[in-house]
PDB file of C-alpha atoms in Angstrom:
ATOM      1  CA  MET A   1     -30.025   6.482 -18.711  1.00  0.00           C
ATOM      2  CA  GLN A   2     -30.884   9.596 -16.726  1.00  0.00           C
ATOM      3  CA  THR A   3     -29.350  12.971 -17.515  1.00  0.00           C
ATOM      4  CA  ASN A   4     -27.497  14.507 -14.547  1.00  0.00           C
ATOM      5  CA  PRO A   5     -28.967  11.951 -12.112  1.00  0.00           C
ATOM      6  CA  THR A   6     -28.830  12.237  -8.352  1.00  0.00           C
ATOM      7  CA  TYR A   7     -27.471   9.023  -6.930  1.00  0.00           C
ATOM      8  CA  THR A   8     -27.095   8.746  -3.178  1.00  0.00           C
ATOM      9  CA  SER A   9     -24.631   5.865  -2.830  1.00  0.00           C
ATOM     10  CA  LEU A  10     -21.864   3.951  -4.601  1.00  0.00           C
ATOM     11  CA  VAL A  11     -20.176   0.608  -3.946  1.00  0.00           C
ATOM     12  CA  ALA A  12     -17.045  -0.333  -5.902  1.00  0.00           C
ATOM     13  CA  VAL A  13     -16.087  -4.000  -6.337  1.00  0.00           C
ATOM     14  CA  GLY A  14     -12.862  -5.333  -7.819  1.00  0.00           C
ATOM     15  CA  ASP A  15      -9.090  -5.560  -7.662  1.00  0.00           C
ATOM     16  CA  SER A  16      -6.111  -3.170  -7.751  1.00  0.00           C
ATOM     17  CA  PHE A  17      -7.605  -1.132 -10.589  1.00  0.00           C
ATOM     18  CA  THR A  18     -10.572  -0.194  -8.399  1.00  0.00           C
ATOM     19  CA  GLU A  19      -8.467   0.073  -5.245  1.00  0.00           C
ATOM     20  CA  GLY A  20      -6.631   2.913  -6.971  1.00  0.00           C
ATOM     21  CA  MET A  21      -3.095   1.704  -7.595  1.00  0.00           C
ATOM     22  CA  SER A  22      -0.878   3.596  -8.540  1.00  0.00           C
ATOM     23  CA  ASP A  23      -2.542   6.928  -7.671  1.00  0.00           C
ATOM     24  CA  LEU A  24      -0.403   7.300  -4.575  1.00  0.00           C
ATOM     25  CA  LEU A  25      -1.191   9.865  -1.870  1.00  0.00           C
ATOM     26  CA  PRO A  26       1.388  11.424   0.490  1.00  0.00           C
ATOM     27  CA  ASP A  27       0.316   9.158   3.377  1.00  0.00           C
ATOM     28  CA  GLY A  28       1.086   6.044   1.318  1.00  0.00           C
ATOM     29  CA  SER A  29      -2.525   5.145   0.567  1.00  0.00           C
ATOM     30  CA  TYR A  30      -4.106   5.051  -2.884  1.00  0.00           C
ATOM     31  CA  ARG A  31      -6.815   7.328  -4.241  1.00  0.00           C
ATOM     32  CA  GLY A  32      -7.896   6.192  -7.719  1.00  0.00           C
ATOM     33  CA  TRP A  33     -10.822   6.641 -10.063  1.00  0.00           C
ATOM     34  CA  ALA A  34     -13.488   5.263  -7.697  1.00  0.00           C
ATOM     35  CA  ASP A  35     -12.620   7.774  -4.952  1.00  0.00           C
ATOM     36  CA  LEU A  36     -12.579  10.598  -7.490  1.00  0.00           C
ATOM     37  CA  LEU A  37     -15.932   9.503  -8.895  1.00  0.00           C
ATOM     38  CA  ALA A  38     -17.447   9.230  -5.416  1.00  0.00           C
ATOM     39  CA  ALA A  39     -16.265  12.749  -4.580  1.00  0.00           C
ATOM     40  CA  ARG A  40     -17.977  14.150  -7.672  1.00  0.00           C
ATOM     41  CA  MET A  41     -21.187  12.279  -6.922  1.00  0.00           C
ATOM     42  CA  ALA A  42     -21.089  13.413  -3.291  1.00  0.00           C
ATOM     43  CA  ALA A  43     -20.898  17.037  -4.414  1.00  0.00           C
ATOM     44  CA  ARG A  44     -24.272  16.525  -6.131  1.00  0.00           C
ATOM     45  CA  SER A  45     -25.945  14.636  -3.286  1.00  0.00           C
ATOM     46  CA  PRO A  46     -25.639  15.673   0.399  1.00  0.00           C
ATOM     47  CA  GLY A  47     -25.134  12.674   2.657  1.00  0.00           C
ATOM     48  CA  PHE A  48     -23.748  10.595  -0.220  1.00  0.00           C
ATOM     49  CA  ARG A  49     -22.388   7.231   0.942  1.00  0.00           C
ATOM     50  CA  TYR A  50     -19.496   5.264  -0.528  1.00  0.00           C
ATOM     51  CA  ALA A  51     -17.849   1.881   0.018  1.00  0.00           C
ATOM     52  CA  ASN A  52     -14.903   0.394  -1.852  1.00  0.00           C
ATOM     53  CA  LEU A  53     -14.468  -3.347  -1.327  1.00  0.00           C
ATOM     54  CA  ALA A  54     -11.607  -3.749  -3.808  1.00  0.00           C
ATOM     55  CA  VAL A  55      -8.358  -5.502  -2.873  1.00  0.00           C
ATOM     56  CA  ARG A  56      -5.311  -5.690  -5.109  1.00  0.00           C
ATOM     57  CA  GLY A  57      -4.452  -8.996  -6.762  1.00  0.00           C
ATOM     58  CA  LYS A  58      -7.906 -10.542  -6.490  1.00  0.00           C
ATOM     59  CA  LEU A  59      -9.062 -13.040  -9.102  1.00  0.00           C
ATOM     60  CA  ILE A  60     -12.678 -13.130 -10.214  1.00  0.00           C
ATOM     61  CA  GLY A  61     -13.401 -16.152  -7.999  1.00  0.00           C
ATOM     62  CA  GLN A  62     -12.142 -14.284  -4.945  1.00  0.00           C
ATOM     63  CA  ILE A  63     -14.160 -11.214  -5.883  1.00  0.00           C
ATOM     64  CA  VAL A  64     -17.287 -13.359  -6.106  1.00  0.00           C
ATOM     65  CA  ASP A  65     -16.578 -15.123  -2.802  1.00  0.00           C
ATOM     66  CA  GLU A  66     -15.433 -12.112  -0.776  1.00  0.00           C
ATOM     67  CA  GLN A  67     -17.072  -8.999  -2.203  1.00  0.00           C
ATOM     68  CA  VAL A  68     -20.175  -9.629  -4.288  1.00  0.00           C
ATOM     69  CA  ASP A  69     -22.700 -10.668  -1.646  1.00  0.00           C
ATOM     70  CA  LEU A  70     -21.460  -7.966   0.712  1.00  0.00           C
ATOM     71  CA  ALA A  71     -21.901  -5.354  -2.015  1.00  0.00           C
ATOM     72  CA  ALA A  72     -25.378  -6.615  -2.905  1.00  0.00           C
ATOM     73  CA  ALA A  73     -26.482  -6.429   0.730  1.00  0.00           C
ATOM     74  CA  MET A  74     -25.538  -2.748   0.934  1.00  0.00           C
ATOM     75  CA  GLY A  75     -28.327  -1.779  -1.466  1.00  0.00           C
ATOM     76  CA  ALA A  76     -26.405   1.072  -3.084  1.00  0.00           C
ATOM     77  CA  ASP A  77     -27.803   3.075  -5.981  1.00  0.00           C
ATOM     78  CA  VAL A  78     -24.721   2.348  -8.114  1.00  0.00           C
ATOM     79  CA  ILE A  79     -22.387  -0.650  -8.019  1.00  0.00           C
ATOM     80  CA  THR A  80     -19.261  -0.861 -10.168  1.00  0.00           C
ATOM     81  CA  LEU A  81     -17.780  -4.275 -10.934  1.00  0.00           C
ATOM     82  CA  VAL A  82     -14.382  -4.679 -12.565  1.00  0.00           C
ATOM     83  CA  GLY A  83     -12.813  -8.130 -12.404  1.00  0.00           C
ATOM     84  CA  GLY A  84     -11.396 -10.993 -14.403  1.00  0.00           C
ATOM     85  CA  LEU A  85      -8.417  -9.209 -15.923  1.00  0.00           C
ATOM     86  CA  ASN A  86      -6.007 -10.682 -13.368  1.00  0.00           C
ATOM     87  CA  ASP A  87      -7.232 -14.113 -14.435  1.00  0.00           C
ATOM     88  CA  THR A  88      -6.444 -13.425 -18.095  1.00  0.00           C
ATOM     89  CA  LEU A  89      -2.833 -12.621 -17.169  1.00  0.00           C
ATOM     90  CA  ARG A  90      -2.273 -16.040 -15.589  1.00  0.00           C
ATOM     91  CA  PRO A  91      -0.449 -18.617 -17.753  1.00  0.00           C
ATOM     92  CA  LYS A  92      -3.229 -21.142 -17.195  1.00  0.00           C
ATOM     93  CA  CYS A  93      -6.497 -19.252 -17.514  1.00  0.00           C
ATOM     94  CA  ASP A  94      -9.805 -21.095 -17.834  1.00  0.00           C
ATOM     95  CA  MET A  95     -11.876 -18.550 -19.720  1.00  0.00           C
ATOM     96  CA  ALA A  96     -15.022 -20.651 -19.393  1.00  0.00           C
ATOM     97  CA  ARG A  97     -14.670 -20.505 -15.615  1.00  0.00           C
ATOM     98  CA  VAL A  98     -14.017 -16.773 -15.727  1.00  0.00           C
ATOM     99  CA  ARG A  99     -17.186 -16.328 -17.794  1.00  0.00           C
ATOM    100  CA  ASP A 100     -19.256 -18.396 -15.364  1.00  0.00           C
ATOM    101  CA  LEU A 101     -17.960 -16.536 -12.308  1.00  0.00           C
ATOM    102  CA  LEU A 102     -18.474 -13.146 -13.885  1.00  0.00           C
ATOM    103  CA  THR A 103     -22.003 -14.196 -14.788  1.00  0.00           C
ATOM    104  CA  GLN A 104     -22.618 -15.171 -11.161  1.00  0.00           C
ATOM    105  CA  ALA A 105     -21.353 -11.789 -10.000  1.00  0.00           C
ATOM    106  CA  VAL A 106     -23.574  -9.820 -12.367  1.00  0.00           C
ATOM    107  CA  GLU A 107     -26.640 -11.938 -11.613  1.00  0.00           C
ATOM    108  CA  ARG A 108     -26.179 -11.340  -7.882  1.00  0.00           C
ATOM    109  CA  LEU A 109     -25.467  -7.624  -8.121  1.00  0.00           C
ATOM    110  CA  ALA A 110     -27.845  -6.350 -10.803  1.00  0.00           C
ATOM    111  CA  PRO A 111     -31.090  -6.879  -8.821  1.00  0.00           C
ATOM    112  CA  HIS A 112     -29.712  -5.021  -5.797  1.00  0.00           C
ATOM    113  CA  CYS A 113     -28.794  -1.654  -7.291  1.00  0.00           C
ATOM    114  CA  GLU A 114     -30.362   1.000  -9.452  1.00  0.00           C
ATOM    115  CA  GLN A 115     -27.439   0.937 -11.895  1.00  0.00           C
ATOM    116  CA  LEU A 116     -24.711  -1.667 -12.343  1.00  0.00           C
ATOM    117  CA  VAL A 117     -21.555  -0.469 -14.084  1.00  0.00           C
ATOM    118  CA  LEU A 118     -19.182  -2.834 -15.910  1.00  0.00           C
ATOM    119  CA  MET A 119     -15.989  -1.962 -17.778  1.00  0.00           C
ATOM    120  CA  ARG A 120     -13.856  -2.917 -20.710  1.00  0.00           C
ATOM    121  CA  SER A 121     -10.527  -2.334 -18.958  1.00  0.00           C
ATOM    122  CA  PRO A 122      -7.759  -0.249 -20.530  1.00  0.00           C
ATOM    123  CA  GLY A 123      -4.661  -1.882 -21.978  1.00  0.00           C
ATOM    124  CA  ARG A 124      -1.177  -0.405 -22.188  1.00  0.00           C
ATOM    125  CA  GLN A 125       0.371  -0.501 -25.652  1.00  0.00           C
ATOM    126  CA  GLY A 126       3.211  -3.006 -25.820  1.00  0.00           C
ATOM    127  CA  PRO A 127       4.093  -6.697 -26.045  1.00  0.00           C
ATOM    128  CA  VAL A 128       2.171  -7.680 -22.907  1.00  0.00           C
ATOM    129  CA  LEU A 129      -1.086  -6.361 -24.349  1.00  0.00           C
ATOM    130  CA  GLU A 130      -0.501  -8.108 -27.653  1.00  0.00           C
ATOM    131  CA  ARG A 131       0.190 -11.411 -25.930  1.00  0.00           C
ATOM    132  CA  PHE A 132      -2.978 -11.342 -23.837  1.00  0.00           C
ATOM    133  CA  ARG A 133      -5.251  -9.399 -26.195  1.00  0.00           C
ATOM    134  CA  PRO A 134      -7.321 -12.453 -27.314  1.00  0.00           C
ATOM    135  CA  ARG A 135      -8.169 -13.324 -23.710  1.00  0.00           C
ATOM    136  CA  MET A 136      -8.971  -9.719 -22.858  1.00  0.00           C
ATOM    137  CA  GLU A 137     -11.270  -9.358 -25.830  1.00  0.00           C
ATOM    138  CA  ALA A 138     -12.981 -12.634 -24.951  1.00  0.00           C
ATOM    139  CA  LEU A 139     -13.554 -11.236 -21.461  1.00  0.00           C
ATOM    140  CA  PHE A 140     -14.964  -8.027 -22.892  1.00  0.00           C
ATOM    141  CA  ALA A 141     -17.357  -9.967 -25.135  1.00  0.00           C
ATOM    142  CA  VAL A 142     -18.743 -11.656 -22.013  1.00  0.00           C
ATOM    143  CA  ILE A 143     -19.081  -8.269 -20.306  1.00  0.00           C
ATOM    144  CA  ASP A 144     -20.972  -6.825 -23.280  1.00  0.00           C
ATOM    145  CA  ASP A 145     -23.371  -9.774 -23.340  1.00  0.00           C
ATOM    146  CA  LEU A 146     -24.025  -9.609 -19.600  1.00  0.00           C
ATOM    147  CA  ALA A 147     -24.657  -5.876 -19.780  1.00  0.00           C
ATOM    148  CA  LYS A 148     -27.313  -6.367 -22.451  1.00  0.00           C
ATOM    149  CA  GLN A 149     -29.005  -9.090 -20.419  1.00  0.00           C
ATOM    150  CA  HIS A 150     -29.050  -7.192 -17.119  1.00  0.00           C
ATOM    151  CA  GLY A 151     -29.292  -3.537 -18.084  1.00  0.00           C
ATOM    152  CA  ALA A 152     -25.773  -2.671 -16.987  1.00  0.00           C
ATOM    153  CA  VAL A 153     -23.718   0.223 -18.317  1.00  0.00           C
ATOM    154  CA  VAL A 154     -20.419  -0.673 -20.000  1.00  0.00           C
ATOM    155  CA  VAL A 155     -17.636   1.909 -19.785  1.00  0.00           C
ATOM    156  CA  ASP A 156     -15.355   1.291 -22.765  1.00  0.00           C
ATOM    157  CA  LEU A 157     -11.852   2.153 -21.594  1.00  0.00           C
ATOM    158  CA  TYR A 158     -10.233  -0.380 -23.900  1.00  0.00           C
ATOM    159  CA  SER A 159     -10.846   1.672 -27.032  1.00  0.00           C
ATOM    160  CA  ALA A 160      -9.714   4.961 -25.461  1.00  0.00           C
ATOM    161  CA  ARG A 161      -6.471   5.915 -27.207  1.00  0.00           C
ATOM    162  CA  SER A 162      -5.382   8.122 -24.320  1.00  0.00           C
ATOM    163  CA  LEU A 163      -5.408   5.201 -21.873  1.00  0.00           C
ATOM    164  CA  ALA A 164      -3.379   2.972 -24.206  1.00  0.00           C
ATOM    165  CA  ASP A 165      -0.517   5.474 -24.135  1.00  0.00           C
ATOM    166  CA  PRO A 166       2.399   4.154 -22.022  1.00  0.00           C
ATOM    167  CA  ARG A 167       2.718   7.604 -20.450  1.00  0.00           C
ATOM    168  CA  MET A 168      -0.585   6.988 -18.682  1.00  0.00           C
ATOM    169  CA  TRP A 169       0.861   3.976 -16.866  1.00  0.00           C
ATOM    170  CA  ASP A 170       3.022   3.768 -13.773  1.00  0.00           C
ATOM    171  CA  VAL A 171       6.528   2.291 -13.746  1.00  0.00           C
ATOM    172  CA  ASP A 172       5.078  -1.144 -12.904  1.00  0.00           C
ATOM    173  CA  ARG A 173       3.336  -1.098 -16.330  1.00  0.00           C
ATOM    174  CA  LEU A 174       0.225  -2.606 -14.763  1.00  0.00           C
ATOM    175  CA  HIS A 175      -1.492   0.353 -13.109  1.00  0.00           C
ATOM    176  CA  LEU A 176      -2.575   3.774 -14.260  1.00  0.00           C
ATOM    177  CA  THR A 177      -1.024   7.037 -13.120  1.00  0.00           C
ATOM    178  CA  ALA A 178      -3.038   9.697 -11.298  1.00  0.00           C
ATOM    179  CA  GLU A 179      -3.913  11.268 -14.657  1.00  0.00           C
ATOM    180  CA  GLY A 180      -5.072   7.913 -15.961  1.00  0.00           C
ATOM    181  CA  HIS A 181      -7.345   7.443 -12.949  1.00  0.00           C
ATOM    182  CA  ARG A 182      -8.743  10.942 -13.443  1.00  0.00           C
ATOM    183  CA  ARG A 183      -9.719  10.044 -17.002  1.00  0.00           C
ATOM    184  CA  VAL A 184     -11.351   6.808 -15.887  1.00  0.00           C
ATOM    185  CA  ALA A 185     -13.401   8.720 -13.304  1.00  0.00           C
ATOM    186  CA  GLU A 186     -14.505  11.087 -16.061  1.00  0.00           C
ATOM    187  CA  ALA A 187     -15.468   8.162 -18.297  1.00  0.00           C
ATOM    188  CA  VAL A 188     -17.625   6.552 -15.617  1.00  0.00           C
ATOM    189  CA  TRP A 189     -19.108   9.935 -14.686  1.00  0.00           C
ATOM    190  CA  GLN A 190     -20.264  10.481 -18.255  1.00  0.00           C
ATOM    191  CA  SER A 191     -21.519   6.896 -18.612  1.00  0.00           C
ATOM    192  CA  LEU A 192     -23.769   7.428 -15.590  1.00  0.00           C
ATOM    193  CA  GLY A 193     -25.412  10.343 -17.372  1.00  0.00           C
ATOM    194  CA  TYR A 194     -23.675  13.324 -15.791  1.00  0.00           C
ATOM    195  CA  GLU A 195     -22.683  16.337 -17.842  1.00  0.00           C
ATOM    196  CA  PRO A 196     -19.069  15.989 -19.095  1.00  0.00           C
ATOM    197  CA  GLU A 197     -16.358  17.930 -17.339  1.00  0.00           C
ATOM    198  CA  ASP A 198     -13.711  16.694 -19.794  1.00  0.00           C
ATOM    199  CA  PRO A 199     -15.338  15.734 -23.100  1.00  0.00           C
ATOM    200  CA  GLU A 200     -11.945  14.773 -24.565  1.00  0.00           C
ATOM    201  CA  TRP A 201     -10.823  12.360 -21.830  1.00  0.00           C
ATOM    202  CA  HIS A 202     -10.389   9.608 -24.431  1.00  0.00           C
ATOM    203  CA  ALA A 203      -8.433  11.698 -26.948  1.00  0.00           C
ATOM    204  CA  PRO A 204      -4.722  10.962 -27.526  1.00  0.00           C
ATOM    205  CA  ILE A 205      -2.412  13.062 -25.381  1.00  0.00           C
ATOM    206  CA  PRO A 206       0.045  15.396 -27.128  1.00  0.00           C
ATOM    207  CA  ALA A 207       3.186  13.798 -28.487  1.00  0.00           C
ATOM    208  CA  THR A 208       6.487  14.222 -26.665  1.00  0.00           C
ATOM    209  CA  PRO A 209      10.009  13.224 -27.757  1.00  0.00           C
ATOM    210  CA  PRO A 210      10.536   9.503 -27.085  1.00  0.00           C
ATOM    211  CA  PRO A 211      13.060   8.597 -24.393  1.00  0.00           C
ATOM    212  CA  GLY A 212      16.531   7.707 -25.574  1.00  0.00           C
ATOM    213  CA  TRP A 213      18.031   4.227 -25.636  1.00  0.00           C
ATOM    214  CA  THR A 214      19.759   4.611 -22.264  1.00  0.00           C
ATOM    215  CA  ALA A 215      16.610   5.867 -20.558  1.00  0.00           C
ATOM    216  CA  ARG A 216      14.581   2.992 -21.991  1.00  0.00           C
ATOM    217  CA  ARG A 217      17.084   0.368 -20.871  1.00  0.00           C
ATOM    218  CA  THR A 218      17.304   1.919 -17.403  1.00  0.00           C
ATOM    219  CA  ALA A 219      13.529   1.843 -17.122  1.00  0.00           C
ATOM    220  CA  ASP A 220      13.460  -1.798 -18.283  1.00  0.00           C
ATOM    221  CA  VAL A 221      15.993  -2.831 -15.654  1.00  0.00           C
ATOM    222  CA  ARG A 222      14.140  -0.983 -12.899  1.00  0.00           C
ATOM    223  CA  PHE A 223      10.833  -2.528 -14.003  1.00  0.00           C
ATOM    224  CA  ALA A 224      12.305  -6.039 -13.990  1.00  0.00           C
ATOM    225  CA  ARG A 225      13.939  -5.645 -10.588  1.00  0.00           C
ATOM    226  CA  GLN A 226      11.151  -3.828  -8.747  1.00  0.00           C
ATOM    227  CA  HIS A 227       8.045  -5.295 -10.356  1.00  0.00           C
ATOM    228  CA  LEU A 228       8.467  -8.176 -12.808  1.00  0.00           C
ATOM    229  CA  LEU A 229      10.639 -10.469 -10.664  1.00  0.00           C
ATOM    230  CA  PRO A 230       8.512 -10.033  -7.519  1.00  0.00           C
ATOM    231  CA  TRP A 231       5.391 -10.697  -9.615  1.00  0.00           C
ATOM    232  CA  ILE A 232       6.918 -13.926 -10.979  1.00  0.00           C
ATOM    233  CA  GLY A 233       7.920 -14.921  -7.464  1.00  0.00           C
ATOM    234  CA  ARG A 234       4.365 -14.537  -6.203  1.00  0.00           C
ATOM    235  CA  ARG A 235       3.014 -16.602  -9.107  1.00  0.00           C
ATOM    236  CA  LEU A 236       5.494 -19.405  -8.420  1.00  0.00           C
ATOM    237  CA  THR A 237       4.660 -19.521  -4.721  1.00  0.00           C
ATOM    238  CA  GLY A 238       0.913 -19.055  -5.066  1.00  0.00           C
ATOM    239  CA  ARG A 239       0.895 -15.724  -3.232  1.00  0.00           C
ATOM    240  CA  SER A 240      -0.883 -12.482  -4.078  1.00  0.00           C
ATOM    241  CA  SER A 241      -0.048  -8.850  -3.391  1.00  0.00           C
ATOM    242  CA  GLY A 242      -3.434  -8.584  -1.679  1.00  0.00           C
ATOM    243  CA  ASP A 243      -3.004 -11.475   0.752  1.00  0.00           C
ATOM    244  CA  GLY A 244      -4.100 -10.386   4.224  1.00  0.00           C
ATOM    245  CA  LEU A 245      -5.195  -6.906   3.148  1.00  0.00           C
ATOM    246  CA  PRO A 246      -8.671  -5.640   4.118  1.00  0.00           C
ATOM    247  CA  PRO A 247     -11.052  -3.942   1.697  1.00  0.00           C
ATOM    248  CA  LYS A 248     -10.171  -0.338   0.991  1.00  0.00           C
ATOM    249  CA  ARG A 249     -13.376   1.129   2.452  1.00  0.00           C
ATOM    250  CA  PRO A 250     -15.492  -1.743   3.813  1.00  0.00           C
ATOM    251  CA  ASP A 251     -18.517   0.183   5.088  1.00  0.00           C
ATOM    252  CA  LEU A 252     -21.075   2.230   3.178  1.00  0.00           C
ATOM    253  CA  LEU A 253     -20.569   5.548   4.961  1.00  0.00           C
ATOM    254  CA  PRO A 254     -20.913   9.261   4.180  1.00  0.00           C
ATOM    255  CA  TYR A 255     -18.115  10.494   1.949  1.00  0.00           C
ATOM    256  CA  GLU A 256     -16.709  13.974   1.543  1.00  0.00           C
ATOM    257  CA  GLY A 257     -13.911  13.216  -0.880  1.00  0.00           C
ATOM    258  CA  PRO A 258     -10.402  11.771  -1.178  1.00  0.00           C
ATOM    259  CA  ALA A 259      -7.343  13.333   0.361  1.00  0.00           C
ATOM    260  CA  ARG A 260      -5.312  15.597  -1.903  1.00  0.00           C
TER     261      ARG A 260
END
């Protein structure tokens, strides 16, 4: 790994995590860790180019079919690939198929970039994480093996105590807040060999008084009404939140930075 490298281009591949939900901007669009990372890299490299092919809700098979070959053809210096977690959250998840598809993705991408970046995704503390932890850890074992085989960098967000804190997650309990995305950008930045700007990004955040019973129940009701029930409805009808949506930034073009 280089120290303070000068990369000239970045392509991000994945789902809602890479699209940037829930780092919401005033115009209704999402920023997210990939935009923040690209802005930092652009500041080091005039003419830096960036594409983000991610679309919320995508399963690993859809990422392979719709994004991987397009990303490989762009010939970027750095490609980030985060996928498969949506599959692990499905009631019927074929982990062998997920492994095979992820392997296909890495094998197609690794020869077409200077540095491939994979991730062990963060998990919010709570019953959902505990229920799906075995699948997630099986996915991460595949990621670790593929990284060793193909010279990819693995950014370990899963073990970061700061990102497990529920306060780092939006009200939907599935996506990071703006502060969470900032920490992910820092983690990837450091993993690429750049000098740390926040060496303690992974450290636990200071304790605050826990919310009272009424506040917790109110939050639970709002979560169920606004997020859980619609999510169940989409699963039952075979729909996805990303149906019909285009990639976030489909072309590898010069990038100055995300909106503030």
